[in-house]
Structures are given as C-alpha cells and as structure tokens.
CSV table of C-alpha atoms in Angstrom, one decimal:
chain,number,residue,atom,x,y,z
A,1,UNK,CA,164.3,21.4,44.1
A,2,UNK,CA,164.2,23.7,47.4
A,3,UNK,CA,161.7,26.9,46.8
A,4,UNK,CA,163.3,30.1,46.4
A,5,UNK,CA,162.7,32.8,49.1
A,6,UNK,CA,160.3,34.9,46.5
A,7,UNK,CA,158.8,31.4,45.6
A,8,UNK,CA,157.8,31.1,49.3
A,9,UNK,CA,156.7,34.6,49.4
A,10,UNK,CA,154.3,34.3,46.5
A,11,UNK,CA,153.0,31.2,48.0
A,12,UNK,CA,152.1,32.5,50.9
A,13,UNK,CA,150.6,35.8,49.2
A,14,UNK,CA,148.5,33.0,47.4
A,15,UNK,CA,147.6,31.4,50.7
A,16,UNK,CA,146.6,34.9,52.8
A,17,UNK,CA,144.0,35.7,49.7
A,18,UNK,CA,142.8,32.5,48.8
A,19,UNK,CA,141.9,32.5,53.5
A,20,UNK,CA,140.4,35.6,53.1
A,21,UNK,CA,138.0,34.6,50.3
A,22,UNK,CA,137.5,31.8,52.2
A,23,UNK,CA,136.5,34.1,55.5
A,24,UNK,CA,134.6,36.1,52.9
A,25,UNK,CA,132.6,33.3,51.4
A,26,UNK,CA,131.9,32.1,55.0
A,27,UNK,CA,131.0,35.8,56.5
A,28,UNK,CA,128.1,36.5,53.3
A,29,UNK,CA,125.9,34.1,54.6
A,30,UNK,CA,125.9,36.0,58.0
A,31,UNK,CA,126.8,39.8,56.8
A,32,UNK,CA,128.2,39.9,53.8
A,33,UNK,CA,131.7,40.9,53.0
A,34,UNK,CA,131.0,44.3,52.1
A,35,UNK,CA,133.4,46.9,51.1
A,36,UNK,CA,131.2,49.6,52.9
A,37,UNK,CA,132.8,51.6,55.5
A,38,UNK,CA,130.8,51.4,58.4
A,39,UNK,CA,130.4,55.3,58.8
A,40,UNK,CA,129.4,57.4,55.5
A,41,UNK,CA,129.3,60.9,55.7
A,42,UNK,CA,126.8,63.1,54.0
A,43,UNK,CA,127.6,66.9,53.2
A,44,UNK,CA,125.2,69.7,54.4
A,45,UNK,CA,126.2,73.3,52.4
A,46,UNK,CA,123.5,76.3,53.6
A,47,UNK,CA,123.6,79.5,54.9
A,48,UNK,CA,123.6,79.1,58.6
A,49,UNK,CA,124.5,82.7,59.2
A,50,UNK,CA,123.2,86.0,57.5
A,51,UNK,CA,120.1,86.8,56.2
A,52,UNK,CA,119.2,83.6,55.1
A,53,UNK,CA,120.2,81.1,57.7
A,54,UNK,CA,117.0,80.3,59.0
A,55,UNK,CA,116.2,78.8,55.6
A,56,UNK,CA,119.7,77.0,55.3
A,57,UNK,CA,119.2,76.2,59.1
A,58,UNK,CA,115.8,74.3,58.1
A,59,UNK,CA,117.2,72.5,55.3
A,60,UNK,CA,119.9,71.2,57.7
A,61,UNK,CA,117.3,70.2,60.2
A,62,UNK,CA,115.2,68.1,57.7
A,63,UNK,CA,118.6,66.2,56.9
A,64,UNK,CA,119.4,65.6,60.7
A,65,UNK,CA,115.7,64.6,61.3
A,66,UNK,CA,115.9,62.0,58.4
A,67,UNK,CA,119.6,60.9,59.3
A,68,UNK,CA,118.6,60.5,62.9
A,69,UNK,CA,115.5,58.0,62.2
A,70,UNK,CA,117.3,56.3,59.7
A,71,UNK,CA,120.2,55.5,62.4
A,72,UNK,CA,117.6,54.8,64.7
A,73,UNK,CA,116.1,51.9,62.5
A,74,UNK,CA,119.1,50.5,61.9
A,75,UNK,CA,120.1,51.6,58.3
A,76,UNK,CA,122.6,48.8,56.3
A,77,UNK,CA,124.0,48.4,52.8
A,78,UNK,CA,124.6,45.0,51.4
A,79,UNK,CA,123.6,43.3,54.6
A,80,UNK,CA,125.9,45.8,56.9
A,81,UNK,CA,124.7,48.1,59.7
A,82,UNK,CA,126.1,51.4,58.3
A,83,UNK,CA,125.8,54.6,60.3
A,84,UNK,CA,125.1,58.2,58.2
A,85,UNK,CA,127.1,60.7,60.0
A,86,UNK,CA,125.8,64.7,58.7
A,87,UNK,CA,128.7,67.0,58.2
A,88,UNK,CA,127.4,70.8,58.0
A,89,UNK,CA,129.5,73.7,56.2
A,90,UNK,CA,128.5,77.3,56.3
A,91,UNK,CA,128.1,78.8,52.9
A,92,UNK,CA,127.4,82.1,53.8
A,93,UNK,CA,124.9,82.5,50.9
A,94,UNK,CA,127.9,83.6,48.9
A,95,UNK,CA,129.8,81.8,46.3
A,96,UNK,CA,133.6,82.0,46.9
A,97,UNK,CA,132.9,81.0,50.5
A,98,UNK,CA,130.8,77.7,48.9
A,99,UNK,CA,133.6,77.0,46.9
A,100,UNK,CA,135.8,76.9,50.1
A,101,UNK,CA,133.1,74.5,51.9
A,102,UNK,CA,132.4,72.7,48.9
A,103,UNK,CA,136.4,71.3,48.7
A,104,UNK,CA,136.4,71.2,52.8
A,105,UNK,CA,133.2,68.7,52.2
A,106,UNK,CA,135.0,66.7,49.4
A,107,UNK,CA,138.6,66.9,51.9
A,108,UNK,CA,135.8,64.9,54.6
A,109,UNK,CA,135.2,62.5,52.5
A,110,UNK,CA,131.3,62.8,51.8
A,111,UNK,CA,129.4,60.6,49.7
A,112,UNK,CA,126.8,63.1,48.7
A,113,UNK,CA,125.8,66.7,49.6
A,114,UNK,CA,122.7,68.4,50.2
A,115,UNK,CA,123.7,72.1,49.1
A,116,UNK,CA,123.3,74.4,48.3
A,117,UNK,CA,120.5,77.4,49.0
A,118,UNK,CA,121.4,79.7,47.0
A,119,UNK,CA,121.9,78.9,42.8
A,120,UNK,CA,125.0,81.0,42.3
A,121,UNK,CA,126.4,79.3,45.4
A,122,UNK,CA,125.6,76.2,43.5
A,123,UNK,CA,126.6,76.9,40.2
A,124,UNK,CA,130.1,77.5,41.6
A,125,UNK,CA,130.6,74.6,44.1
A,126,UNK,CA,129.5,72.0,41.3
A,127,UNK,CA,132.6,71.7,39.5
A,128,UNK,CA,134.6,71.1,42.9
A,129,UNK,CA,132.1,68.2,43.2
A,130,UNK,CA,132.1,67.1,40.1
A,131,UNK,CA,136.1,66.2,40.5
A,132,UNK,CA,134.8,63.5,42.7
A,133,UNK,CA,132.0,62.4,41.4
A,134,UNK,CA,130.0,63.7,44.5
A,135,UNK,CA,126.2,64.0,43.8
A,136,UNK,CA,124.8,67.2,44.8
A,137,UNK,CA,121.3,67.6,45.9
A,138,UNK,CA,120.1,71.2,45.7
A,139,UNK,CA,117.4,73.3,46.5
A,140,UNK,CA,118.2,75.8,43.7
A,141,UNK,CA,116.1,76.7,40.9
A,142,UNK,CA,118.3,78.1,38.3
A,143,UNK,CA,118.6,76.2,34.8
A,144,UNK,CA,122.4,76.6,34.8
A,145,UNK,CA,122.9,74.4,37.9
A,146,UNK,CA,121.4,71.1,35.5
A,147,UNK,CA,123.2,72.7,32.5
A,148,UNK,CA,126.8,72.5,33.5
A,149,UNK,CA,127.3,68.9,32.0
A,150,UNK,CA,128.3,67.6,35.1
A,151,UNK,CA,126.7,64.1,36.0
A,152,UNK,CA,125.8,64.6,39.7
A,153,UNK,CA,123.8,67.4,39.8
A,154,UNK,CA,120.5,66.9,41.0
A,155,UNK,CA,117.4,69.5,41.5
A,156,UNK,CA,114.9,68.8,44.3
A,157,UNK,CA,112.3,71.5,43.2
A,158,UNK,CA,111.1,72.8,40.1
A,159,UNK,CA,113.4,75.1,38.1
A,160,UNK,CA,113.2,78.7,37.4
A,161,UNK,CA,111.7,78.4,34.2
A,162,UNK,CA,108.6,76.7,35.2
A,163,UNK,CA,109.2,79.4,38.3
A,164,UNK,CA,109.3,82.4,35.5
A,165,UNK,CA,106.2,81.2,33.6
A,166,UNK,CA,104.1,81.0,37.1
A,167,UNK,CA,104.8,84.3,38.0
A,168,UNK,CA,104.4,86.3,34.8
A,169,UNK,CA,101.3,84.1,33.8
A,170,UNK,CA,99.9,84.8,37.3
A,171,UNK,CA,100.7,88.6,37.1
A,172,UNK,CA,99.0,89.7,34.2
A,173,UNK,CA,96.5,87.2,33.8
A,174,UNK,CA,94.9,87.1,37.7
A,175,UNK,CA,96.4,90.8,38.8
A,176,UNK,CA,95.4,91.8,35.2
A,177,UNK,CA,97.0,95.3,35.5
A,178,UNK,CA,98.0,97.7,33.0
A,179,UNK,CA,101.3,98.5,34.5
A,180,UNK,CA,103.9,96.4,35.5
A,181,UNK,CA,107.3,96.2,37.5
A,182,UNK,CA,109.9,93.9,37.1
A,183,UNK,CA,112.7,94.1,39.9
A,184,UNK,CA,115.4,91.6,40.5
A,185,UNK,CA,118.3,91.3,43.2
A,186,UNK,CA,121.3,90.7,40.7
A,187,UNK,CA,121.9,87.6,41.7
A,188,UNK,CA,121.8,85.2,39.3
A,189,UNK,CA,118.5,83.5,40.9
A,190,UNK,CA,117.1,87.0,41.2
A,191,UNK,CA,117.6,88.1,37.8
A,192,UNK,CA,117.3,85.0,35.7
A,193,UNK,CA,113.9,84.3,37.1
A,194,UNK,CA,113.0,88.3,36.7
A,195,UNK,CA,113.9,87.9,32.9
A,196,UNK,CA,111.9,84.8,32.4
A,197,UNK,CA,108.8,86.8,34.3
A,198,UNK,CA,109.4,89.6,32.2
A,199,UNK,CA,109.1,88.0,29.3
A,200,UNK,CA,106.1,86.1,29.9
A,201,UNK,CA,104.3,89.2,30.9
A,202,UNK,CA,105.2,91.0,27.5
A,203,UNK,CA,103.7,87.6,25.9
A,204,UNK,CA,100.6,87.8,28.0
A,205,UNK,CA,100.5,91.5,26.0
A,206,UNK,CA,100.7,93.7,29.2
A,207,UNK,CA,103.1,96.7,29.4
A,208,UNK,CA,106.3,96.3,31.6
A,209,UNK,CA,106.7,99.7,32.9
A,210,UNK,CA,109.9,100.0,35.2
A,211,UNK,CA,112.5,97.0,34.9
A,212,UNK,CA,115.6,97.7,37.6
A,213,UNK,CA,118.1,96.3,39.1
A,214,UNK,CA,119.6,96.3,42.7
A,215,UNK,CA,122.3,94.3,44.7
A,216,UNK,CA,120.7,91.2,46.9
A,217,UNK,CA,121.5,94.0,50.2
A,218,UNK,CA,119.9,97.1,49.1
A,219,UNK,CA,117.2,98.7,51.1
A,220,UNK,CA,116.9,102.6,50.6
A,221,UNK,CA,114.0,102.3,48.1
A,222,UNK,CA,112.9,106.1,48.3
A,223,UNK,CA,113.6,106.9,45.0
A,224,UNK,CA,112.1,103.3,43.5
A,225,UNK,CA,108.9,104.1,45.2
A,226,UNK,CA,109.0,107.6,43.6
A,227,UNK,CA,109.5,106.2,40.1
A,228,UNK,CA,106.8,103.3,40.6
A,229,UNK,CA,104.3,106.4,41.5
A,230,UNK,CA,105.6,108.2,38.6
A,231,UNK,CA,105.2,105.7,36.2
A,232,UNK,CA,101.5,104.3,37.3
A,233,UNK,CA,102.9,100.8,38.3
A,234,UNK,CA,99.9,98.9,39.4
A,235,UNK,CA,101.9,95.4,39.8
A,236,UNK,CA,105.5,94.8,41.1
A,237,UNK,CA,106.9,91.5,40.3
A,238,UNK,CA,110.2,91.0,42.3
A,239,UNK,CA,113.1,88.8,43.0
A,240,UNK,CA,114.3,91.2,46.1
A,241,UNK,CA,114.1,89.4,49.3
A,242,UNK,CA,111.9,89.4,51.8
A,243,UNK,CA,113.4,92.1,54.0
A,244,UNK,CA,114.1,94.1,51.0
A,245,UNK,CA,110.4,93.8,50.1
A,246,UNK,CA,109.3,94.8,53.3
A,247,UNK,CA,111.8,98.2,53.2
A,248,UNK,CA,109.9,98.7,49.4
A,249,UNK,CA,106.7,98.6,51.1
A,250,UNK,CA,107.7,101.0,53.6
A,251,UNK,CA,109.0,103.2,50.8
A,252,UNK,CA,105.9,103.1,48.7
A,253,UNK,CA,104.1,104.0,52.1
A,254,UNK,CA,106.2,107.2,52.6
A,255,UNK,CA,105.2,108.6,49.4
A,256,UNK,CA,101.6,107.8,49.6
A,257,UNK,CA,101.0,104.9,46.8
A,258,UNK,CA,99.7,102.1,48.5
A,259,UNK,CA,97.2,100.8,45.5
A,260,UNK,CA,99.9,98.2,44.6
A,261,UNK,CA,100.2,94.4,44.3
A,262,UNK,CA,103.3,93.1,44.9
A,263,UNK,CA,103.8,89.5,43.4
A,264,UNK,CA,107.4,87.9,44.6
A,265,UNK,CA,109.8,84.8,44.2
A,266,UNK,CA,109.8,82.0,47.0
A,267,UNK,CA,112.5,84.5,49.1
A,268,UNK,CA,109.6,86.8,50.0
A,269,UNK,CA,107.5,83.8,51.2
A,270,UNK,CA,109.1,83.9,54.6
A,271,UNK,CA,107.1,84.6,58.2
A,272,UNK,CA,109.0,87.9,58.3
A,273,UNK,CA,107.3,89.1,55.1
A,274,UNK,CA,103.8,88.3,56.9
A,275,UNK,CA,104.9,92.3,59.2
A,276,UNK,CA,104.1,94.0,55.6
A,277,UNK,CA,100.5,92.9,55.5
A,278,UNK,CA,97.6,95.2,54.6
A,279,UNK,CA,100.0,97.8,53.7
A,280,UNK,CA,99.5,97.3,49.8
A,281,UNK,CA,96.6,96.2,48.2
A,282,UNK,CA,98.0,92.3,48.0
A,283,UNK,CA,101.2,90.3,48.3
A,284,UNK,CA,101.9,86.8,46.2
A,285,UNK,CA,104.3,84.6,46.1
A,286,UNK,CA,105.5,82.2,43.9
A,287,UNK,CA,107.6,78.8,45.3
A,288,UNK,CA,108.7,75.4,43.5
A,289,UNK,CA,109.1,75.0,47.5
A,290,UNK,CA,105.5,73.9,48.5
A,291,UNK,CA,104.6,73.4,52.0
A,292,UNK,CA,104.7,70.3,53.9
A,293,UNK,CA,101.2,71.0,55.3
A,294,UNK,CA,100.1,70.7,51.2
A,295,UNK,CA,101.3,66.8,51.6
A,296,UNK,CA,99.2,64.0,52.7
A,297,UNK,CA,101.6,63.1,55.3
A,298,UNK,CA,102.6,66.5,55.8
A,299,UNK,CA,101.1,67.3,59.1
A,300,UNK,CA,103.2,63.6,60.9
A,301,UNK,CA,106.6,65.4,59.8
A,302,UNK,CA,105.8,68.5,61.1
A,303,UNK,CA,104.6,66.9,64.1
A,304,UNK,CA,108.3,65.1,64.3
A,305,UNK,CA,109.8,68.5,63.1
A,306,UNK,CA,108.6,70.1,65.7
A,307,UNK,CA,109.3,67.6,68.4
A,308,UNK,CA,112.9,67.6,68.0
A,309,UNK,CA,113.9,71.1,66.9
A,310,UNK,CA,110.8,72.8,69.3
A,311,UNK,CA,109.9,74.8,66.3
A,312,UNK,CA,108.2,75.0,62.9
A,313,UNK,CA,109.9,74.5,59.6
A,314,UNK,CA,111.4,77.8,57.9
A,315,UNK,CA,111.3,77.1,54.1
A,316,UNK,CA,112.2,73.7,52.4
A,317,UNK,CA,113.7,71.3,55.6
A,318,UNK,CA,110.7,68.6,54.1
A,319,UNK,CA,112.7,68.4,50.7
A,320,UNK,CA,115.9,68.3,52.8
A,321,UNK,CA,114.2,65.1,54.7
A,322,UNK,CA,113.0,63.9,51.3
A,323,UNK,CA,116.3,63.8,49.6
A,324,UNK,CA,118.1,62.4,52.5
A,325,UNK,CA,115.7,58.9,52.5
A,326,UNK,CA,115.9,58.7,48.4
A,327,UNK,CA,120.0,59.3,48.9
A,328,UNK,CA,119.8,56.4,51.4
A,329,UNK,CA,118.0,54.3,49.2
A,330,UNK,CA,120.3,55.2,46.2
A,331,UNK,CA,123.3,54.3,48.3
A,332,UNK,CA,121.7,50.9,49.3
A,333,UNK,CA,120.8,50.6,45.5
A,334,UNK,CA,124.2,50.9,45.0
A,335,UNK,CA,125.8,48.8,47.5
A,336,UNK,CA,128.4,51.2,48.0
A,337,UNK,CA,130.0,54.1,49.4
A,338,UNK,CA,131.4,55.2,46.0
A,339,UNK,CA,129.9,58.7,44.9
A,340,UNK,CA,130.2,57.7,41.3
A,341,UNK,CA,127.8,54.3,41.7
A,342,UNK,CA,125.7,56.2,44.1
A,343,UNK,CA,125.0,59.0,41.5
A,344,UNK,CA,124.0,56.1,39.2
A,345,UNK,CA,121.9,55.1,41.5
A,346,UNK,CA,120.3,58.4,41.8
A,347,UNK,CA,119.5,58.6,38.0
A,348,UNK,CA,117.7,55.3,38.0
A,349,UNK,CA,116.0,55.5,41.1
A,350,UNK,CA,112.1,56.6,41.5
A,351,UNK,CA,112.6,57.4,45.2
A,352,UNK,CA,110.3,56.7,47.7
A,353,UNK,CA,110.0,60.2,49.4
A,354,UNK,CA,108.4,60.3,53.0
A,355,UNK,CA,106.4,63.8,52.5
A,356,UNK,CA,106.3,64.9,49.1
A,357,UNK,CA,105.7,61.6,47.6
A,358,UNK,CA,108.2,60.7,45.2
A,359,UNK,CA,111.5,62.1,43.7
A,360,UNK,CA,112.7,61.2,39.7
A,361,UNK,CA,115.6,63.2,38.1
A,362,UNK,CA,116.3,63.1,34.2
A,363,UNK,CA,119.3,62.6,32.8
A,364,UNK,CA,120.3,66.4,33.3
A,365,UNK,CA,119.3,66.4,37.1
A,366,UNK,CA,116.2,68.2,37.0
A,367,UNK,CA,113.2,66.8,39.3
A,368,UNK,CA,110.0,65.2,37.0
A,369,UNK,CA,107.3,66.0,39.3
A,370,UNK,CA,108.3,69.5,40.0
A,371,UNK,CA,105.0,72.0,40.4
A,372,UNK,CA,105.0,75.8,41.8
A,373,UNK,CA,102.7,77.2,44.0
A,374,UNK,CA,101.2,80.9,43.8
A,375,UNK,CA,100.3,81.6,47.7
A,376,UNK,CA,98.6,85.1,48.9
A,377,UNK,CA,99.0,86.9,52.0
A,378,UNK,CA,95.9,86.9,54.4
A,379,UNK,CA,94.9,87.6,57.5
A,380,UNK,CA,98.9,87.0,58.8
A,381,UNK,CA,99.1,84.0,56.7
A,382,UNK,CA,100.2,82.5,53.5
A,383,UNK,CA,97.6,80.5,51.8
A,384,UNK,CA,97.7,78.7,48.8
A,385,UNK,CA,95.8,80.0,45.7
A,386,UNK,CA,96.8,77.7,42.8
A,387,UNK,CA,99.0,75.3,41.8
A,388,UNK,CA,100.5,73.7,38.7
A,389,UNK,CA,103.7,71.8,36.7
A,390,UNK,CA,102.5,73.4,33.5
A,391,UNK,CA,101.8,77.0,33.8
C-alpha cells in the first residue's frame, strides 16, 4: 500500500530527531549537546546614583571583576564555553524604582541577580523575581528579605538580628553609659535594626533616654542635639547615614556637647564619615560587611580591585566578587541556564568563595557563616575592635 502524505510526514519527523540524537550522541564526546545558551546574563540592581552609589557602584565592580576573570579562563557548563555577560540596573536606593529594574532585569532574561543595597529595595523587587524563579543575591540585612517564602532569596551577610544584638550588646556593655539614644532613618533597614538595638540595650539593663525617628534625607539636627543635651545622652546608637551623622555631629558641636559616643550601623562606616573624627568623644560602627583586608586573601583582591577600577573598594564589592564565583559554580552544578535549577543549586552548594572563604545558605536564604564586626574611628581610620557570629 502507497504511504499517505502525513504518513510520509511523520516518517521523516521520525527521521530528522532520530539524526539529531544521532549528531547529539556523536557531539558529547567532543562538547556535549548542551541545552546552554552560549551567553547568560547575570542581573546587577544598586544604587549607582544618589547618596549611596559609591556603595552600589562597588558591589557592581566586584561582580564585573569576578565576571571578567571568569571569561578570561574560559568558564563552561556541561562541557560548553559559556560567556557571563553583567547587566547593571540603577535602583536609585528606592523601592518603586527597584521594582521597575527588577521586571526590566527579568524582561533581559537574567539567570540570577546580585541586588539589591538597600533591604526595602529588596523586599519589594523579590516577588518580581520570584515569578521567574530568579535567585537573588543580596547584600541586605533585614529578616523580612529571607521571610517572604519565596525560594530564591539569598543573604550574603549576616542579618539584622545578629546586627541588632552587636550593637546593643556593644553599647551598654563596652560604652557602659547611663544614658542612651536610639535614632533610626525610617527605613525599614534603619528602623528594624534600631528596634532590635533598642531592645537589647533595655535587656543589658541600661536606660534608653531619647528614641526618634527621622526620614533617611534629614539633616537639620539643631533641635536633636538640643534634646540629647537636655536629656544627659551619653551614647547615641543610630541607623542615620553617614552624612546624616556627620550634620548630627555638627549639631551637637553648635550647642557645645561634645562628650558623646556615637555607635552606628554599617551606613556610617563609610570614608566620608572618617571628616567627623575627634569631634565627639568616639565613633563605632557595626557591619555584617567586614573588610576584605580582615581575609587571608584579602590583600591579592584588592590588589586586582585596584588594578582595574584605579581605586579602593567602597563597602561590600568583595561579597559582590564572592557571590558571583559561588553563582558560577551553582550554574555549573546545575548544568543549566534555568533559574529554577540554578537556585537549587544554590541551596546545596557550600561555595567555594575567593575572599571571604566560603558561602552556605539555609533553606530560608540566610548565609551560615555570617559574623559582624564592631570597628572604631582612629587616627582617620576605621579599625577593627571585635568580632563575632554570636553576640
């Protein structure tokens, strides 16, 4: 009997696949036949402008760095040369513009993103993630980024609870004052971590004196620095940023109280803050971000930091770095350029990280060997006094 037309069809449907396995089984001993495209992107979501862009400008860098050498020695997946190509996105440090960049990042079709700076920012752009199963790799230290139930949300630092304990523990038990402060910039960073300070100080049995709130752009302090006189403060604990600080400062010096400590978050630990020095008795601060200097192999990235971007790091660009190898191995792990396996990946993975050692998430995100630092001002410096993952 004569084949029918579909009959033919089918047959040589049949024919094309059964060639192709064929030229598939053939290619794997050479390169694989791997469903990889030969380009993945990877998302980058800081503040590049504004206050805060020289810290979202540093976590950018430590991804380029990282992409660039891995390029450079020829980084494949399932036996295929893949290049990683970095797409940056301006957040702005403010949430409804990370939302925008967070569904411009998934339009590009990343694989993963390193964002965001700032936890609000993060706490809103998860969700738009989440749709895709994009894993997000942030810097942010508040609990409700890990707490959202979403499956791709991944901490590279400490969280704000470990964050809280350091700073109230380290406020009334090494400032050991009578008087506190507790101020806070109302974001939800800022005021989150204040609270948790707050209340370990009132644990610690010391007297919190003056707790106030301000927007993250305030910096007319004169009647602040009036109150602190007022009310004895001896220690101010703060979540205000660095230039916010530094206005306080000025404020406190205008009305002639100057026997102060001043014990901040990690946005006060900045080289800007360092112009405020000797004008209060001390300034601390507190940061799940430690230095890359603090790391055995610290000083050979900052060496290759500062060869390609002729300048120092500004804040966490050596977690950026970090993140950007373990993703890479995750993605090899996974043999794919699907967020979803990748993000598997991620959870199983105890990633071989260049500076800081090692990364490990739990099953909520949150990084296992997370520690914060407690540095002090001196002599135009930040050095560090103690640190510890149990506080």
């Amino acid at each position: 009997m004569a084949m029918t037309r579909q009959g033919r069809a089918r047959g040589s449907r049949r024919a094309a696949l059964a060639g192709l396995a064929g030229a598939c089984a053939v290619a794997f001993g050479l390169a694989g036949c791997s469903r990889v495209p030969d380009t993945l992107k990877i998302g980058v979501a800081q503040p590049l402008s504004g206050p805060l862009s020289a810290l979202g400008q540093d976590m950018l860098n430590g991804v380029r760095l990282a992409v660039d050498e891995l390029n450079q020695s020829g980084f494949s997946v399932d036996g295929k040369r893949v290049t990683l190509e970095v797409v940056a996105q301006d957040d702005r440090a403010d949430a409804a513009t990370g939302k925008t960049v967070a569904q411009q990042l998934v339009d590009a079709g990343v694989v993963a993103v390193v964002g965001h700076l700032n936890s609000g920012v993060s706490i809103d752009a998860a969700p738009i993630y989440g749709t895709k199963g994009i894993p997000q790799l942030a810097i942010s230290t508040n609990p409700r980024f890990t707490e959202l139930g979403l499956p791709g949300t991944f901490r590279l630092v400490a969280n704000d609870t470990l964050q809280a304990r350091a700073m109230g523990s380290f406020a009334a038990t090494q400032l050991s004052a009578t008087h506190y402060a507790v101020l806070d910039d109302g974001t939800p960073y800022g005021k989150g971590l204040a609270d948790g300070a707050a209340r370990q100080i009132a644990a610690e049995k010391r007297t919190v004196a003056v707790r106030e709130s301000f927007d993250d752009k305030t910096t007319d302090f004169k009647a602040l620095a009036a109150k602190l006189r007022d009310a004895r403060v001896e220690v101010i604990v703060t979540t205000l940023n660095d230039f916010q600080v530094v206005a306080l400062i000025d404020a406190l010096v205008q009305v002639d109280y100057r026997r102060v400590s001043i014990l901040g978050g990690d946005t006060i630990k900045t080289t800007d803050m360092l112009k405020a020095d000797k004008k209060v008795d001390g300034i601390y601060a507190t940061s799940p971000v430690l230095e890359a200097r603090e790391f055995v192999t610290g000083r050979q990235f900052l060496d290759r930091y500062n060869t390609a971007f002729k300048k120092a790091p500004a804040y966490g660009g050596h977690y950026s770095y970090d993140a950007t190898y373990v993703l890479s191995a995750a993605i090899q792990q996974a043999k794919s350029g699907d967020p979803k396996e990748i993000t598997k990946a991620l959870h199983a993975i105890n990633g071989y990280a260049p500076v800081t050692g090692t990364m490990k998430w739990d099953d909520k995100g949150e990084q296992r060997y997370g520690a914060v630092g407690v540095y002090g001002m001196r002599g135009g410096n930040w050095e560090l006094r103690m640190r510890s993952d149990r506080w």
